Amino acid sequence: MESSRNTKFIRSAFTALFTALICLGTFISHPLPGGIPISVQNMFAALSGLVLGGLQGAGAVGLFLVLGVAGLPVFSGLRGGLAVIQGPGGGYLIGYFLGALAGGIIIGSPLKKERKTLPFMIRAACATIVAFALQYAAGIPWFMAVMEASGKDMTLSTALSHSLIPFIPGDLIKMLLSFTLALVLRPIAARHLYPDDEKEAEEILRRLEKRRQ
């Protein structure tokens, strides 16, 4: 029972740690004329899912969003409040959550027995791509809708020039960094988040051996 409580505490601490990491990303951003800033927060959001797994990674991003909506200046540019979500970049913030959830589900929870085999590397690469792609999938339509609601004529090509094209070079680099960091950090996370994983597997093997005898 004590071990179970300790594990739950550690998992909560890891969730809070990644939430803090995303929040700290607000200090590394650069505003653009279209209203959507260049930021490292999207990389930290994707990394949450890639390292912690789907539910826990999405939980870290969800906590970040709750803090921001509550008014804390954790969104890019040291902003906070519901108005940021309702603004042109709000769809990307929702995409942070969706990307962390989907990317984390694809790559799975970190486990001690995890090996960097070719199938796993392919799955990790796909998870990274999906985590970033969903940010755009949520962000671009939201950007267009907000701009059109404000009375601006917004074609798809104009929207892409403001909400996609400027970010491609930087996000390709961030995708590579996220993929690399996830491979490095997942074994560390596995040791702390799932300490009984290896023991349980060994116990099952012992029981099977006894039955055979």
Short mmCIF file of C-alpha atoms in Angstrom, two decimals:
data_model
loop_
_atom_site.label_atom_id
_atom_site.label_comp_id
_atom_site.label_asym_id
_atom_site.label_seq_id
_atom_site.Cartn_x
_atom_site.Cartn_y
_atom_site.Cartn_z
CA MET A 1 0.00 0.00 0.00
CA GLU A 2 2.81 2.41 0.90
CA SER A 3 4.57 1.59 -2.38
CA SER A 4 1.36 2.31 -4.30
CA ARG A 5 0.97 5.71 -2.62
CA ASN A 6 4.59 6.58 -3.37
CA THR A 7 4.13 5.65 -7.02
CA LYS A 8 0.99 7.82 -7.29
CA PHE A 9 2.87 10.72 -5.71
CA ILE A 10 5.77 10.32 -8.15
CA ARG A 11 3.40 10.20 -11.11
CA SER A 12 1.70 13.37 -9.92
CA ALA A 13 5.12 14.99 -9.52
CA PHE A 14 6.09 14.06 -13.08
CA THR A 15 2.83 15.50 -14.38
CA ALA A 16 3.44 18.73 -12.47
CA LEU A 17 7.04 18.82 -13.71
CA PHE A 18 6.01 18.71 -17.36
CA THR A 19 3.27 21.28 -16.70
CA ALA A 20 5.93 23.55 -15.23
CA LEU A 21 8.15 22.95 -18.25
CA ILE A 22 5.37 23.99 -20.63
CA CYS A 23 4.67 27.06 -18.50
CA LEU A 24 8.33 28.07 -18.50
CA GLY A 25 8.24 27.94 -22.29
CA THR A 26 6.30 31.21 -22.19
CA PHE A 27 9.61 33.00 -21.67
CA ILE A 28 10.90 31.70 -25.02
CA SER A 29 8.55 33.08 -27.64
CA HIS A 30 8.59 35.60 -30.48
CA PRO A 31 5.45 37.41 -31.69
CA LEU A 32 4.50 37.41 -35.37
CA PRO A 33 2.21 39.84 -37.25
CA GLY A 34 -0.51 37.21 -37.71
CA GLY A 35 -1.10 36.97 -33.97
CA ILE A 36 0.41 33.49 -33.47
CA PRO A 37 3.85 33.62 -31.80
CA ILE A 38 6.79 31.31 -32.37
CA SER A 39 7.17 29.37 -29.12
CA VAL A 40 8.82 26.29 -27.65
CA GLN A 41 5.68 25.50 -25.66
CA ASN A 42 4.35 23.31 -28.48
CA MET A 43 7.50 21.17 -28.27
CA PHE A 44 7.19 20.75 -24.50
CA ALA A 45 3.49 19.87 -24.89
CA ALA A 46 4.30 17.20 -27.47
CA LEU A 47 7.17 15.94 -25.33
CA SER A 48 4.79 15.47 -22.38
CA GLY A 49 2.83 12.86 -24.31
CA LEU A 50 5.89 11.25 -25.87
CA VAL A 51 7.60 10.76 -22.49
CA LEU A 52 4.70 10.19 -20.08
CA GLY A 53 2.22 8.46 -22.37
CA GLY A 54 -1.20 9.57 -23.56
CA LEU A 55 -3.32 10.14 -20.47
CA GLN A 56 -0.59 11.46 -18.20
CA GLY A 57 0.95 13.61 -20.94
CA ALA A 58 -2.45 15.08 -21.81
CA GLY A 59 -3.00 15.63 -18.08
CA ALA A 60 0.15 17.76 -17.91
CA VAL A 61 -1.03 19.86 -20.86
CA GLY A 62 -4.56 20.03 -19.45
CA LEU A 63 -3.24 21.41 -16.16
CA PHE A 64 -1.26 24.02 -18.11
CA LEU A 65 -4.44 25.07 -19.95
CA VAL A 66 -6.42 25.28 -16.70
CA LEU A 67 -3.74 27.52 -15.15
CA GLY A 68 -3.76 29.74 -18.21
CA VAL A 69 -7.55 30.05 -18.41
CA ALA A 70 -7.56 30.84 -14.68
CA GLY A 71 -5.53 33.94 -15.50
CA LEU A 72 -1.97 32.95 -14.72
CA PRO A 73 0.47 34.35 -17.32
CA VAL A 74 1.59 30.96 -18.65
CA PHE A 75 0.59 31.33 -22.30
CA SER A 76 3.14 32.64 -24.79
CA GLY A 77 4.05 36.28 -24.26
CA LEU A 78 3.28 36.02 -20.53
CA ARG A 79 -0.45 36.11 -21.20
CA GLY A 80 -3.32 34.42 -19.41
CA GLY A 81 -7.09 34.29 -19.36
CA LEU A 82 -9.88 32.84 -21.46
CA ALA A 83 -9.42 35.59 -24.05
CA VAL A 84 -6.18 33.96 -25.20
CA ILE A 85 -8.03 30.72 -25.97
CA GLN A 86 -10.69 32.71 -27.80
CA GLY A 87 -8.03 34.54 -29.81
CA PRO A 88 -6.42 33.53 -33.13
CA GLY A 89 -3.91 31.20 -31.46
CA GLY A 90 -6.40 29.41 -29.22
CA GLY A 91 -6.76 26.45 -31.54
CA TYR A 92 -3.07 25.70 -31.21
CA LEU A 93 -3.43 25.53 -27.42
CA ILE A 94 -6.23 23.00 -27.83
CA GLY A 95 -3.98 21.22 -30.32
CA TYR A 96 -1.31 20.95 -27.61
CA PHE A 97 -3.72 18.79 -25.61
CA LEU A 98 -4.89 16.70 -28.56
CA GLY A 99 -1.32 16.19 -29.81
CA ALA A 100 -0.02 15.10 -26.41
CA LEU A 101 -2.92 12.68 -26.00
CA ALA A 102 -2.69 11.12 -29.48
CA GLY A 103 1.11 11.06 -29.61
CA GLY A 104 1.26 9.49 -26.16
CA ILE A 105 -1.29 6.84 -27.06
CA ILE A 106 0.63 5.91 -30.20
CA ILE A 107 4.00 5.56 -28.48
CA GLY A 108 2.49 4.10 -25.29
CA SER A 109 3.46 4.47 -21.65
CA PRO A 110 7.18 4.26 -20.82
CA LEU A 111 8.16 0.79 -19.61
CA LYS A 112 11.40 -0.68 -18.28
CA LYS A 113 11.25 -3.53 -20.78
CA GLU A 114 11.05 -1.07 -23.68
CA ARG A 115 13.73 -1.61 -26.33
CA LYS A 116 14.74 0.73 -29.15
CA THR A 117 13.90 -1.75 -31.90
CA LEU A 118 13.11 -0.64 -35.44
CA PRO A 119 9.31 -1.05 -34.97
CA PHE A 120 9.45 1.02 -31.79
CA MET A 121 11.53 3.74 -33.47
CA ILE A 122 9.02 3.91 -36.32
CA ARG A 123 6.16 4.13 -33.82
CA ALA A 124 7.98 6.89 -31.90
CA ALA A 125 8.56 8.83 -35.13
CA CYS A 126 4.88 8.50 -36.09
CA ALA A 127 3.84 9.61 -32.60
CA THR A 128 6.04 12.70 -32.87
CA ILE A 129 4.64 13.64 -36.28
CA VAL A 130 1.05 13.16 -35.11
CA ALA A 131 1.67 15.19 -31.93
CA PHE A 132 2.77 18.20 -33.99
CA ALA A 133 0.34 17.68 -36.88
CA LEU A 134 -2.68 17.79 -34.56
CA GLN A 135 -1.54 21.17 -33.29
CA TYR A 136 -1.90 22.52 -36.83
CA ALA A 137 -5.08 20.56 -37.47
CA ALA A 138 -6.72 22.34 -34.54
CA GLY A 139 -4.88 25.65 -34.92
CA ILE A 140 -5.39 26.55 -38.58
CA PRO A 141 -9.22 26.22 -38.76
CA TRP A 142 -9.52 28.07 -35.43
CA PHE A 143 -7.30 30.88 -36.74
CA MET A 144 -9.42 31.22 -39.88
CA ALA A 145 -12.68 31.21 -37.91
CA VAL A 146 -11.50 33.89 -35.47
CA MET A 147 -10.17 36.10 -38.24
CA GLU A 148 -13.35 35.81 -40.28
CA ALA A 149 -15.45 36.52 -37.18
CA SER A 150 -13.46 39.73 -36.66
CA GLY A 151 -14.41 40.88 -40.16
CA LYS A 152 -11.18 40.03 -41.99
CA ASP A 153 -11.33 38.33 -45.36
CA MET A 154 -9.37 35.12 -44.81
CA THR A 155 -8.58 32.75 -47.67
CA LEU A 156 -6.88 29.42 -47.05
CA SER A 157 -3.64 30.59 -48.66
CA THR A 158 -3.61 33.72 -46.47
CA ALA A 159 -4.31 31.64 -43.37
CA LEU A 160 -1.49 29.22 -44.20
CA SER A 161 0.92 32.10 -44.74
CA HIS A 162 0.20 33.29 -41.20
CA SER A 163 -0.47 30.07 -39.28
CA LEU A 164 1.62 27.38 -40.98
CA ILE A 165 4.42 28.37 -43.33
CA PRO A 166 6.43 30.58 -40.88
CA PHE A 167 6.53 27.74 -38.34
CA ILE A 168 7.60 24.83 -40.55
CA PRO A 169 11.42 25.23 -40.30
CA GLY A 170 11.40 25.67 -36.53
CA ASP A 171 8.90 22.89 -35.93
CA LEU A 172 10.92 20.44 -38.01
CA ILE A 173 13.84 21.10 -35.68
CA LYS A 174 11.56 20.81 -32.64
CA MET A 175 10.18 17.52 -33.93
CA LEU A 176 13.69 16.10 -34.19
CA LEU A 177 14.53 17.36 -30.69
CA SER A 178 11.29 15.92 -29.28
CA PHE A 179 11.94 12.53 -30.86
CA THR A 180 15.51 12.45 -29.53
CA LEU A 181 14.63 13.68 -26.04
CA ALA A 182 11.76 11.21 -25.76
CA LEU A 183 14.11 8.30 -26.44
CA VAL A 184 16.49 9.58 -23.75
CA LEU A 185 13.86 10.45 -21.12
CA ARG A 186 11.44 7.52 -21.43
CA PRO A 187 13.77 5.00 -19.66
CA ILE A 188 14.19 7.50 -16.81
CA ALA A 189 10.43 8.03 -16.58
CA ALA A 190 9.80 4.27 -16.67
CA ARG A 191 12.06 3.64 -13.67
CA HIS A 192 10.12 6.13 -11.56
CA LEU A 193 6.58 5.89 -12.91
CA TYR A 194 6.34 2.12 -13.19
CA PRO A 195 8.83 0.71 -10.65
CA ASP A 196 6.88 -2.54 -10.22
CA ASP A 197 6.64 -3.34 -13.92
CA GLU A 198 9.74 -5.53 -13.97
CA LYS A 199 8.97 -7.19 -10.63
CA GLU A 200 5.46 -8.11 -11.75
CA ALA A 201 6.79 -9.64 -14.96
CA GLU A 202 9.33 -11.69 -13.02
CA GLU A 203 6.64 -12.85 -10.58
CA ILE A 204 4.41 -14.02 -13.46
CA LEU A 205 7.30 -15.94 -14.97
CA ARG A 206 8.02 -17.61 -11.62
CA ARG A 207 4.40 -18.67 -11.25
CA LEU A 208 4.37 -20.14 -14.75
CA GLU A 209 7.55 -22.07 -14.00
CA LYS A 210 6.01 -23.52 -10.82
CA ARG A 211 2.92 -24.66 -12.71
CA ARG A 212 5.04 -26.44 -15.28
CA GLN A 213 6.90 -28.29 -12.55
#
